Amino acid sequence: MNKLTVVTTYYNNEEHIKDCINSLKKQRNQNFNLILVDDGSTDESTNILNHELQDYDKEINIIKLDHNQGHAHARNIALDNVETEYVMFLDADDQLATYAIEFYLNNVNGLDGLIAPIHKFTLNKPQYVDKDKVRLEYLSQKSNPNSFLRKNSVCNILFKNAIIQAHNIRFNEELEIFTDASFVLDYINYAERFVRVFDFPFYFRGEVYDPFYGNTLSDQDFIFTFGDYVKSFYDSMERTHNKKVKNFLIEKMKKEIKLGFDPSLRDIETRYNALEETLVKVVKSIKWDIFKDAKVLYNLEILFLSMDAVDNAKYINNLRNISRHVKNIVQNNKLKNRSMYQLTDKESSVNPNTIIFESFGGKNYSDSPKYVYEYMQENYPQMNYYWALSNPENSVIPGNAIKVKKGSKEYYDAYSNAKFWVSNARLPLFLNKKENQTYIQTWHGTPLKRLANDMKSVRMPKTTTANYKKNFNLETSRWDYLVSPNHYSTNIFKSAFWMNEEDIWEIGYPRNDILINKQNDKELQDKIKKDLNLPEGKKVIMYAPTWRDDEFIKKGKYSFDLKINLENLQKELGDEYVILLRMHYLISNALDLNGFEEFAIDVSNYNDISELYLITDALITDYSSVMFDFGILKRPQFFFAYDIEKYESGLRGFYMDYMNDLPGEIITDEFKLAEELKVIDEHKVKYHDKIEAFYDKFCSLEKGESSKFIGDYIYKHSKE
């Protein structure tokens, strides 16, 4: 007979249930019973689960409830069916490492429990238990009564079934979210000795894909969880007489209040207003414990709350935030300028004649903001113009614009004073977009790959899928207007950026105006070629690949391995062509072009890619949105997608039918690429119909007047 039963209850967990059940199927030790409880799911969870169970050679107790009755009820039903010595809970959106159950059964040793840690989601799960890292401690409930309460969770704990059944220990079904403490507190009244595992991962929380409508506890909005947390706190305090446990619960409650009502939170006023009654009640019950170790201002805030003087408490909460900024200023630390901005920024600071421009996070003077600025500089020179730049000394900007260095006092002053913000990428969330300011987001490409809210998972360093989407949503909520190059993009932007269609300007990109207005300007094109020192008389091919999400080194650092085989291209094409190499701005490593100086030119740092399109006879790309802008010119494109299978299945996916809708050939072999480039004129004929269809769908909206539309709008509304 098996010693352990694993209980998994689920309700609408279609995003995670496959990974969860597969983590059980892959356990090296299969000597456990499994109880699955369908808590009235209405999505595809059960169908997915049934499919995954088809090849699982294990007798499983599957319990189906008619309708959703909550986590606590579903687990209680499961407990009525446990017959083994131990039971553990695995949430349906979490996973067990393949070595977990083997390790647990080898180390529980007949004790009253085994407590193992819960780790955050990660792609890099260990393959085995590192004995030099894992640590075990054999403890008693008398000396360590709070070990079972470590994560507000019963998951990843082996409970002794005899104790549960003898004392009829069950979850409190009156609680909605924080149900686990009720079970644990009843259990530890009877548990005596247990083993605790430290310093190594066995249990992983599932990745949060939807931070707005998901049902994972860790990602619920504080406004909706705090009330139940307080209710659970009261319930917990009534279930124990152990002073150590009570103190532990109080400390956790104190931390919840302090962090949940921190004055620096963006929604602190909303939290106070929504949770006022609950907050006052819980503060009154533990105020003396808070007073013991809090600072003066925080104690004063708590005192006012305990006296029902909520307006005074709010005032002190705001004063706490002000005092932090004052401290930054007095200490002259690196946040000094930002703190001064936060303290002085107000609607009355806004000057209706002031505009600030920023491109790619201050990287350079480029893209659509550049073209809007140059139109306005020519037509409305009397306006006040600012450019935000990381390194102002590296950018030459015509006209009367004032360059401000990001992070400087002048930078914050410009964002505080400007009535109009024009940017092509996200701006830092610490910039306060006020009601009397207008933020025009030009964006920077027609989307091929999935964006923001449409991405299932995000693989970038130092962030999670949930945090990425939350922060992106905070950013897009500040956009007053978003520029779209075509109706295809408009439909995507509505979903990806949470945008209303009436706030999207479907006018084409300002950076593409030059492709309409100057595509036959030979004098300009000859000048661009001379500026790049290109050999006279040679045609131009540009290679502009995308960056790969999974090729990062660390935050802000990305690698790129050139795949096009320059040596072979030079051999086959060097007499007639030069090749421009345009790497994505996120890619940091320099190209080594030794030996190719007369054939290959690195134009990654050339600020204006639109000018490069004008002189390019044929484009090589892969999954980059450059295809859409270049499509305006109706010139040949080649799609060197050497990793098409990996990219299509493993990264962000595509919006369009990549395999069928491209205006050129998909090539995966570097030598075939060279052969096809030798007959560019044949491609013009072969793909004529597709080039025209591509233009009609993605490029025909471009009329060369986007900069004028935006510039005129800004000038007109500066007078209102």
XYZ file of C-alpha atoms in Angstrom:
720
model
C 0.000 0.000 0.000
C 1.237 3.473 -0.825
C 2.163 5.841 2.030
C 1.172 9.101 0.347
C -1.854 10.648 -1.363
C -1.465 13.766 -3.515
C -4.596 15.938 -3.671
C -5.097 18.388 -6.525
C -8.289 20.412 -6.835
C -8.913 22.566 -9.869
C -11.287 25.187 -11.157
C -10.743 26.721 -14.612
C -7.001 26.031 -14.693
C -6.688 25.307 -18.411
C -3.474 27.339 -18.679
C -1.641 25.233 -16.096
C -3.328 21.853 -15.576
C -1.229 20.107 -18.233
C 2.067 21.145 -16.616
C 0.749 20.266 -13.174
C -0.353 16.726 -14.041
C 2.777 16.098 -16.096
C 4.911 17.006 -13.090
C 3.182 14.125 -11.284
C 3.484 11.754 -14.238
C 7.234 12.435 -14.301
C 7.838 11.674 -10.614
C 10.673 9.136 -10.337
C 8.779 7.542 -7.482
C 5.205 6.679 -8.473
C 4.281 5.058 -5.142
C 1.521 7.515 -4.308
C -2.234 7.733 -4.669
C -3.770 10.603 -6.594
C -7.083 12.358 -5.940
C -8.257 14.960 -8.471
C -11.260 17.141 -7.688
C -12.949 19.086 -10.497
C -14.545 21.987 -8.607
C -17.140 22.682 -11.298
C -14.765 23.865 -14.031
C -16.384 25.533 -17.030
C -13.317 25.880 -19.265
C -11.188 23.249 -21.022
C -9.379 22.094 -17.861
C -11.101 18.706 -17.653
C -10.663 17.943 -21.365
C -6.978 18.796 -21.163
C -6.606 16.718 -18.016
C -8.369 13.705 -19.515
C -6.124 13.861 -22.557
C -2.986 13.922 -20.411
C -4.230 11.031 -18.266
C -4.763 8.683 -21.229
C -1.222 7.323 -21.078
C -0.830 7.545 -17.277
C -0.765 4.028 -15.855
C -2.143 4.839 -12.426
C -5.464 4.311 -10.703
C -6.756 7.798 -9.990
C -9.694 8.896 -7.886
C -11.407 11.624 -9.931
C -14.180 13.507 -8.159
C -16.398 15.866 -10.157
C -18.462 18.513 -8.354
C -21.540 19.889 -10.096
C -20.677 23.521 -9.505
C -17.889 25.598 -8.057
C -18.020 25.676 -4.254
C -14.528 26.945 -3.493
C -11.086 25.645 -2.723
C -11.839 24.718 0.881
C -14.897 22.609 0.047
C -13.123 20.739 -2.763
C -10.204 19.862 -0.506
C -12.511 18.732 2.273
C -14.237 16.370 -0.163
C -10.819 14.974 -1.113
C -9.832 14.477 2.545
C -12.869 12.258 3.035
C -11.314 9.902 0.477
C -7.703 9.735 1.735
C -6.630 6.293 2.962
C -2.834 6.559 3.067
C -0.543 7.415 5.987
C 0.259 10.881 4.596
C -1.476 13.438 2.392
C -0.114 16.485 0.549
C -1.722 19.197 -1.570
C -0.546 20.304 -5.004
C -2.307 23.341 -6.482
C -3.404 22.892 -10.091
C -1.327 25.868 -11.243
C 1.874 24.597 -9.605
C 4.423 21.862 -10.306
C 6.524 19.352 -8.377
C 10.145 18.680 -9.286
C 10.604 15.136 -10.588
C 12.637 14.111 -7.534
C 10.236 15.573 -4.932
C 8.111 12.591 -3.862
C 11.099 10.245 -3.771
C 12.897 12.653 -1.453
C 9.851 13.194 0.763
C 9.121 9.509 1.270
C 12.754 8.832 2.084
C 12.877 11.518 4.748
C 9.490 11.743 6.466
C 10.471 8.751 8.673
C 7.071 8.261 10.281
C 7.026 11.781 11.756
C 3.954 13.985 12.022
C 4.875 16.042 9.004
C 7.420 17.097 6.395
C 7.580 20.760 5.378
C 9.322 21.640 2.111
C 9.816 25.092 0.558
C 7.761 26.683 -2.205
C 9.712 28.454 -4.930
C 8.769 30.989 -7.601
C 8.271 29.930 -11.190
C 11.492 29.281 -13.091
C 12.510 27.734 -16.399
C 15.719 26.387 -14.896
C 14.573 23.594 -12.595
C 17.283 21.364 -11.093
C 17.476 17.799 -12.391
C 18.419 16.232 -9.078
C 18.766 17.104 -5.400
C 22.109 18.703 -4.672
C 23.156 17.176 -1.356
C 25.622 19.992 -0.766
C 22.775 22.522 -0.768
C 19.706 20.844 0.675
C 19.364 21.012 4.441
C 17.119 19.054 6.804
C 16.153 19.961 10.350
C 14.211 17.664 12.664
C 12.062 19.910 14.850
C 9.354 19.746 17.463
C 6.104 21.636 17.520
C 6.847 22.775 21.056
C 10.001 24.662 20.048
C 9.061 25.584 16.436
C 5.275 25.933 16.268
C 5.279 28.344 13.318
C 7.089 26.226 10.731
C 3.824 24.978 9.248
C 2.661 28.566 8.687
C 5.579 29.677 6.528
C 3.797 30.537 3.259
C 0.083 30.900 4.048
C -0.209 27.575 2.241
C -0.787 23.881 2.942
C 0.954 22.992 -0.298
C 4.189 21.003 -0.225
C 3.610 19.738 3.309
C 3.157 16.061 4.171
C 0.397 15.827 6.784
C -0.277 12.679 8.790
C -3.704 11.421 7.842
C -4.308 9.757 11.237
C -4.151 13.175 12.934
C -6.469 14.728 10.337
C -9.103 12.026 10.595
C -8.901 11.512 14.371
C -9.639 15.176 15.033
C -11.804 15.812 11.939
C -9.520 18.622 10.769
C -10.932 20.429 7.746
C -10.665 23.718 5.882
C -12.931 26.597 6.911
C -15.386 26.918 4.025
C -16.553 30.340 5.199
C -13.242 31.814 4.032
C -12.904 32.531 0.320
C -9.182 32.957 -0.367
C -6.961 32.450 2.671
C -8.382 29.093 3.715
C -5.172 27.238 4.510
C -4.369 28.760 7.902
C -7.558 27.356 9.424
C -6.479 23.820 8.534
C -2.845 24.235 9.576
C -3.622 25.815 12.951
C -5.953 22.978 13.876
C -3.373 20.457 12.721
C -0.431 21.819 14.713
C -2.377 21.462 17.936
C -1.770 17.727 17.612
C 1.464 17.395 15.625
C 4.570 16.802 17.729
C 7.678 16.120 15.654
C 8.359 16.908 12.001
C 11.162 17.432 9.498
C 11.686 20.681 7.618
C 13.521 20.995 4.291
C 15.546 24.125 3.497
C 17.624 25.717 0.743
C 16.587 23.661 -2.289
C 13.581 23.747 -4.638
C 11.032 20.926 -4.805
C 7.781 22.779 -5.511
C 7.322 25.574 -8.060
C 4.469 28.028 -8.299
C 2.961 28.162 -11.775
C 3.665 31.070 -14.045
C 0.987 33.774 -14.017
C -0.045 34.430 -17.623
C -2.984 36.748 -16.968
C -2.401 39.145 -14.061
C -5.795 40.801 -14.529
C -8.301 37.973 -14.762
C -6.320 34.985 -13.529
C -7.399 32.985 -10.482
C -4.043 32.451 -8.790
C -3.898 33.667 -5.199
C -0.483 35.290 -5.506
C -1.704 37.634 -8.219
C -5.052 38.804 -6.888
C -5.517 42.535 -6.433
C -4.828 43.665 -2.873
C -8.160 45.481 -2.694
C -9.966 42.184 -3.222
C -7.753 40.030 -0.981
C -7.157 42.221 2.060
C -10.636 41.776 3.511
C -10.401 37.991 3.342
C -6.870 38.098 4.756
C -8.151 40.029 7.776
C -11.072 37.633 8.151
C -8.628 34.729 8.058
C -6.467 36.501 10.653
C -9.369 36.745 13.095
C -10.252 33.113 12.432
C -6.637 32.066 13.020
C -6.290 33.986 16.271
C -9.326 32.142 17.622
C -7.892 28.736 16.706
C -4.745 28.946 18.814
C -3.787 29.690 22.393
C -0.081 29.365 21.732
C 1.602 32.708 22.395
C 4.366 32.065 19.858
C 1.816 31.324 17.164
C -0.273 34.394 18.023
C 2.818 36.609 17.850
C 3.741 35.052 14.512
C 0.270 35.759 13.105
C 0.347 39.326 14.416
C 3.753 39.964 12.832
C 2.443 38.751 9.477
C -0.622 40.974 9.837
C 1.560 43.970 10.685
C 3.646 43.324 7.575
C 0.519 43.021 5.429
C -0.709 46.418 6.639
C 2.640 48.145 6.297
C 3.345 46.903 2.779
C -0.259 47.032 1.608
C -0.676 50.680 2.585
C 2.801 51.920 1.771
C 2.567 55.617 0.875
C 4.588 55.197 -2.332
C 1.980 52.934 -3.955
C 0.277 54.422 -7.012
C -3.154 53.346 -5.840
C -2.702 54.170 -2.157
C -5.643 56.593 -2.142
C -7.904 53.989 -3.774
C -6.791 51.378 -1.250
C -7.496 53.651 1.678
C -10.935 54.562 0.371
C -11.957 50.999 -0.498
C -10.601 49.312 2.637
C -11.117 52.030 5.242
C -13.537 50.099 7.447
C -11.552 46.843 7.400
C -8.262 48.648 8.005
C -9.579 50.581 11.008
C -10.998 47.420 12.558
C -7.812 45.364 12.306
C -5.590 48.251 13.423
C -7.679 48.648 16.559
C -7.147 44.971 17.371
C -3.321 45.041 17.127
C -2.341 48.701 17.510
C -0.215 48.138 20.620
C 1.826 45.513 18.778
C 2.386 47.956 15.908
C 3.444 50.752 18.237
C 6.226 48.627 19.721
C 8.609 48.806 16.778
C 7.276 51.387 14.303
C 8.707 54.797 13.500
C 7.132 58.025 14.715
C 5.128 58.999 11.609
C 3.859 55.478 11.048
C 2.823 55.252 14.707
C 0.944 58.515 14.304
C -0.873 57.160 11.239
C -1.818 54.018 13.184
C -2.966 56.125 16.141
C -5.312 58.143 13.921
C -6.684 54.949 12.383
C -7.356 53.501 15.808
C -9.278 56.700 16.647
C -11.376 56.465 13.441
C -9.702 59.659 12.218
C -9.108 58.292 8.720
C -8.615 61.658 6.988
C -5.853 62.474 9.449
C -4.314 59.044 8.854
C -4.335 59.680 5.092
C -2.639 63.012 5.665
C 0.127 61.349 7.684
C 0.458 58.603 5.066
C 1.100 61.285 2.448
C 3.496 63.034 4.814
C 5.478 59.796 5.117
C 5.882 59.760 1.344
C 6.976 63.401 1.320
C 9.527 62.737 4.075
C 11.164 60.019 1.964
C 11.609 62.431 -0.929
C 12.946 65.122 1.385
C 15.457 62.608 2.700
C 16.670 61.886 -0.854
C 17.126 65.595 -1.468
C 18.884 66.336 1.818
C 21.224 63.371 1.397
C 21.898 64.398 -2.226
C 21.591 60.810 -3.415
C 20.980 59.572 -6.969
C 17.199 59.923 -6.599
C 17.437 63.580 -5.634
C 16.166 64.961 -8.969
C 13.321 62.480 -9.163
C 12.261 63.305 -5.606
C 12.286 67.028 -6.334
C 10.095 66.300 -9.356
C 7.652 64.218 -7.319
C 7.358 66.979 -4.719
C 6.940 69.899 -7.116
C 5.146 68.462 -10.141
C 1.643 69.883 -10.489
C -0.884 70.693 -13.183
C -0.167 74.411 -12.959
C 3.408 73.717 -14.120
C 2.219 72.745 -17.591
C 3.044 75.134 -20.430
C 0.694 74.668 -23.441
C 3.467 75.642 -25.877
C 5.968 73.022 -24.681
C 6.549 69.599 -26.286
C 9.022 66.908 -25.252
C 10.197 64.185 -27.625
C 11.861 60.893 -26.820
C 12.854 57.976 -29.052
C 13.700 54.423 -27.976
C 14.091 55.391 -24.339
C 16.446 58.290 -25.096
C 18.820 56.228 -27.227
C 19.013 58.758 -30.036
C 17.351 61.356 -32.260
C 15.330 59.120 -34.545
C 12.160 57.433 -35.722
C 8.680 58.977 -35.785
C 9.305 61.531 -33.008
C 12.134 62.927 -35.150
C 9.844 63.447 -38.141
C 7.063 65.023 -36.075
C 9.635 67.366 -34.529
C 11.137 68.349 -37.885
C 7.704 69.112 -39.338
C 6.852 71.249 -36.317
C 10.254 72.922 -36.300
C 9.688 73.993 -39.891
C 6.066 75.079 -39.470
C 5.826 76.157 -35.805
C 9.322 77.293 -34.775
C 7.895 79.478 -32.008
C 7.012 76.457 -29.843
C 9.240 75.218 -26.980
C 10.891 71.903 -27.907
C 12.798 69.451 -25.724
C 14.519 66.170 -26.557
C 15.176 63.606 -23.809
C 18.429 61.736 -24.438
C 20.625 59.335 -22.488
C 23.721 60.942 -23.985
C 22.814 64.384 -25.345
C 26.393 65.054 -26.442
C 26.120 62.210 -28.985
C 23.122 63.634 -30.846
C 22.952 66.617 -33.189
C 19.428 68.024 -33.333
C 18.557 70.773 -35.823
C 16.496 73.767 -34.821
C 15.958 75.255 -31.387
C 15.243 72.116 -29.352
C 16.839 71.919 -25.920
C 18.513 68.577 -25.215
C 18.010 67.246 -21.695
C 19.855 64.328 -20.159
C 17.676 61.564 -18.762
C 17.596 61.693 -14.979
C 18.726 65.317 -14.757
C 16.742 68.114 -13.132
C 16.153 69.567 -16.601
C 14.736 66.231 -17.774
C 12.158 66.120 -14.993
C 11.357 69.807 -15.449
C 10.718 69.219 -19.161
C 8.335 66.324 -18.496
C 6.617 68.332 -15.787
C 6.155 71.400 -17.999
C 5.389 69.863 -21.394
C 1.746 69.792 -22.399
C 2.573 67.204 -25.071
C 4.706 64.074 -24.772
C 5.723 62.375 -28.026
C 7.471 59.023 -27.765
C 7.824 55.846 -29.822
C 8.385 53.492 -26.871
C 7.395 53.113 -23.255
C 8.311 55.866 -20.815
C 9.275 55.292 -17.166
C 6.284 54.895 -14.890
C 7.765 57.346 -12.373
C 6.902 60.157 -14.794
C 3.563 61.604 -13.721
C 1.264 62.000 -16.689
C -1.149 64.670 -15.486
C -4.734 65.280 -16.626
C -3.795 68.419 -18.547
C -0.981 66.692 -20.457
C -1.372 64.764 -23.725
C 0.735 61.685 -24.382
C 1.011 60.752 -28.077
C 2.533 57.304 -28.547
C 3.807 56.787 -32.109
C 5.020 53.204 -31.473
C 7.694 51.709 -33.699
C 6.417 49.084 -36.093
C 3.622 47.009 -37.565
C 3.346 43.980 -35.277
C 4.268 40.581 -36.628
C 5.132 38.953 -33.305
C 2.679 38.996 -30.412
C 2.853 42.028 -28.141
C 2.205 42.775 -24.471
C -1.220 41.498 -23.435
C -1.327 39.077 -26.377
C 1.875 37.325 -25.296
C 1.189 34.164 -23.320
C 4.573 34.196 -21.625
C 7.413 36.714 -21.412
C 11.035 35.585 -21.397
C 13.020 38.635 -20.396
C 15.552 38.978 -17.583
C 14.541 40.426 -14.225
C 10.796 40.243 -14.840
C 7.887 37.824 -14.911
C 5.006 37.508 -17.340
C 2.616 38.991 -14.770
C 4.835 41.947 -13.846
C 5.610 42.673 -17.488
C 1.909 42.815 -18.387
C 0.958 44.823 -15.304
C 3.612 47.450 -15.981
C 2.781 47.557 -19.684
C -0.877 48.102 -18.808
C 0.044 50.957 -16.470
C 1.988 52.520 -19.337
C -0.708 52.189 -22.002
C -3.333 53.586 -19.643
C -1.436 56.899 -19.912
C -1.555 57.006 -23.727
C -4.055 59.545 -24.977
C -3.441 58.627 -28.610
C -1.642 55.767 -30.323
C -0.513 55.997 -33.941
C -1.324 53.052 -36.219
C 0.058 52.414 -39.721
C -2.876 50.275 -40.953
C -6.170 48.673 -39.929
C -4.417 45.350 -39.322
C -2.306 47.028 -36.631
C -5.279 48.862 -35.168
C -7.074 45.601 -34.422
C -3.962 44.197 -32.781
C -3.283 47.336 -30.756
C -6.777 47.219 -29.260
C -6.063 43.810 -27.754
C -2.324 43.990 -27.123
C -2.337 47.474 -25.576
C -5.824 47.548 -24.012
C -6.679 50.498 -26.301
C -10.041 51.909 -27.341
C -10.333 52.253 -31.115
C -11.350 55.909 -30.864
C -7.965 56.671 -29.259
C -6.008 55.125 -32.143
C -4.925 57.394 -34.998
C -4.880 55.224 -38.116
C -2.746 57.639 -40.134
C 0.509 55.832 -40.960
C 3.840 56.312 -39.212
C 5.588 59.701 -39.363
C 8.893 57.916 -39.970
C 7.430 56.524 -43.207
C 6.524 59.925 -44.656
C 9.972 60.094 -46.217
C 9.391 56.763 -48.012
C 6.342 58.252 -49.739
C 7.673 61.726 -50.373
C 11.328 60.960 -51.214
C 11.398 57.483 -52.748
C 12.324 58.940 -56.161
C 14.638 61.661 -54.833
C 17.957 60.520 -56.344
C 19.809 63.547 -54.998
C 18.873 62.668 -51.412
C 19.683 59.004 -51.961
C 23.121 59.836 -53.391
C 23.790 62.043 -50.371
C 22.883 59.224 -47.941
C 25.208 56.842 -49.799
C 28.034 59.374 -49.639
C 27.438 59.917 -45.923
C 27.849 56.158 -45.461
C 30.982 56.132 -47.637
C 29.526 53.425 -49.886
C 31.486 52.386 -53.001
C 30.155 54.244 -56.011
C 28.081 52.277 -58.507
C 27.276 49.310 -56.284
C 23.772 48.224 -55.390
C 22.715 47.868 -51.756
C 21.341 44.911 -49.809
C 20.341 45.433 -46.185
C 20.198 42.678 -43.579
C 17.885 43.654 -40.705
C 17.021 40.664 -38.488
C 14.892 40.727 -35.393
C 16.216 40.117 -31.891
C 15.388 36.801 -30.291
C 13.626 36.907 -26.916
C 15.649 33.935 -25.665
C 19.095 35.266 -26.563
C 19.593 37.574 -23.599
C 22.635 37.536 -21.346
C 21.354 39.680 -18.511
C 19.111 42.701 -18.100
C 19.873 45.141 -20.900
C 22.404 42.803 -22.536
C 21.591 40.627 -25.532
C 23.720 38.456 -27.772
C 23.462 37.923 -31.511
C 25.190 35.352 -33.709
C 25.424 36.484 -37.328
C 24.036 33.635 -39.444
C 24.143 34.897 -43.014
C 27.730 33.740 -43.813
C 29.401 36.965 -44.904
C 32.319 35.112 -46.440
C 30.093 33.274 -48.912
C 27.990 36.372 -49.639
C 31.115 38.395 -50.383
C 32.360 35.686 -52.715
C 29.058 35.497 -54.617
C 27.930 39.144 -54.565
C 30.898 41.333 -53.652
C 31.561 42.599 -57.179
C 28.070 44.044 -57.581
C 26.684 44.693 -54.087
C 27.477 45.995 -50.639
C 25.547 44.762 -47.627
C 24.320 46.950 -44.773
C 24.021 45.186 -41.416
C 21.271 46.624 -39.260
C 21.043 44.899 -35.875
C 18.184 45.551 -33.451
C 18.831 48.299 -30.918
C 18.542 45.862 -27.993
C 21.488 43.820 -29.250
C 24.605 45.018 -27.507
C 27.593 43.141 -28.874
C 29.618 44.704 -31.676
C 30.022 42.957 -35.014
C 33.466 41.809 -36.093
C 33.789 42.848 -39.746
C 37.534 42.392 -40.151
C 38.164 41.281 -43.710
C 34.797 42.498 -44.957
C 35.365 46.259 -44.774
C 34.639 46.922 -48.457
C 31.610 44.650 -48.563
C 29.762 44.818 -45.221
C 28.942 48.040 -43.366
C 27.571 48.085 -39.815
C 24.735 50.618 -39.792
C 23.255 49.502 -36.461
C 23.902 52.929 -34.969
C 22.691 54.929 -37.945
C 19.800 56.840 -36.436
C 17.379 56.882 -39.347
C 16.478 53.476 -40.770
C 13.979 55.131 -43.127
C 16.896 56.776 -44.956
C 18.528 53.344 -45.229
C 15.376 51.918 -46.832
C 15.559 54.620 -49.511
C 18.978 53.430 -50.712
C 18.274 49.691 -50.306
C 17.613 47.644 -53.452
C 16.685 44.456 -51.581
C 16.029 43.619 -47.958
C 16.959 40.485 -46.024
C 15.036 40.046 -42.792
C 13.352 37.254 -40.851
C 10.582 38.083 -38.377
C 11.198 41.805 -38.045
C 8.544 44.440 -38.630
C 10.968 46.182 -41.000
C 9.232 44.168 -43.744
C 6.138 46.360 -43.400
C 7.918 49.700 -43.713
C 10.115 48.470 -46.572
C 6.988 47.132 -48.281
C 5.993 50.741 -49.024
C 8.759 50.807 -51.663
C 7.580 47.560 -53.339
C 11.165 46.312 -53.602
C 12.299 42.648 -53.242
C 12.476 41.078 -49.794
C 14.112 37.805 -48.732
C 13.180 36.092 -45.482
C 16.176 34.292 -43.998
C 14.347 32.338 -41.268
C 17.010 29.801 -40.340
C 15.278 28.947 -37.034
C 11.670 29.032 -38.219
C 10.553 25.915 -36.309
C 12.009 27.069 -32.999
C 10.822 30.632 -33.401
C 7.276 29.814 -34.439
C 6.630 27.277 -31.670
C 8.787 28.462 -28.818
C 8.709 32.235 -28.706
C 5.960 34.795 -29.125
C 4.068 33.441 -32.120
C 2.796 35.412 -35.095
C -0.291 37.489 -35.817
C -0.163 36.979 -39.599
C 0.170 33.818 -41.681
C 3.928 34.006 -41.933
C 4.257 30.999 -44.214
C 1.852 32.309 -46.867
C 1.494 36.097 -46.685
C 5.086 37.287 -47.079
C 6.068 39.329 -50.160
C 9.113 37.159 -50.784
C 10.745 33.782 -50.339
C 11.432 32.056 -47.006
C 14.998 30.736 -47.000
C 16.593 28.650 -44.259
C 19.977 27.831 -45.848
C 22.740 30.428 -45.985
C 24.105 29.189 -49.322
C 20.692 29.194 -50.989
C 20.284 32.769 -49.729
C 23.359 33.834 -51.686
C 22.117 32.069 -54.830
C 18.725 33.781 -54.672
C 20.255 37.205 -54.087
C 22.139 36.824 -57.380
C 18.806 36.912 -59.250
C 17.011 39.772 -57.501
C 15.351 40.959 -60.705
C 13.711 37.554 -61.142
C 12.211 37.895 -57.659
C 10.573 41.169 -58.659
C 8.654 39.304 -61.337
C 8.061 36.069 -59.396
C 6.637 37.806 -56.319
C 4.975 40.773 -58.040
C 1.440 39.761 -57.039
C 2.386 39.059 -53.433
C 4.291 42.342 -53.185
C 1.217 44.199 -54.414
C -1.125 42.310 -52.062
C 1.230 42.957 -49.147
C 1.309 46.669 -50.020
C -2.483 46.865 -50.246
C -2.966 45.260 -46.820
C -0.182 46.851 -44.811
C 1.173 49.924 -46.601
C -1.515 51.598 -48.684
C -2.656 53.816 -45.812
C 0.690 55.641 -45.816
C 0.183 58.979 -47.601
C 3.240 60.877 -46.397
C 1.212 63.189 -44.124
C 1.368 61.555 -40.690
C 3.889 64.074 -39.320
C 1.675 66.897 -40.532
C -1.422 65.400 -38.896
C 0.289 65.084 -35.496
C 2.149 68.377 -35.688
C -0.959 70.303 -36.658
C -2.957 68.586 -33.912
C -0.381 69.579 -31.295
C -0.248 73.177 -32.452
C -4.039 73.507 -32.644
C -4.598 72.051 -29.173
C -1.804 74.088 -27.640
C -4.095 77.064 -28.182
C -7.042 75.599 -26.313
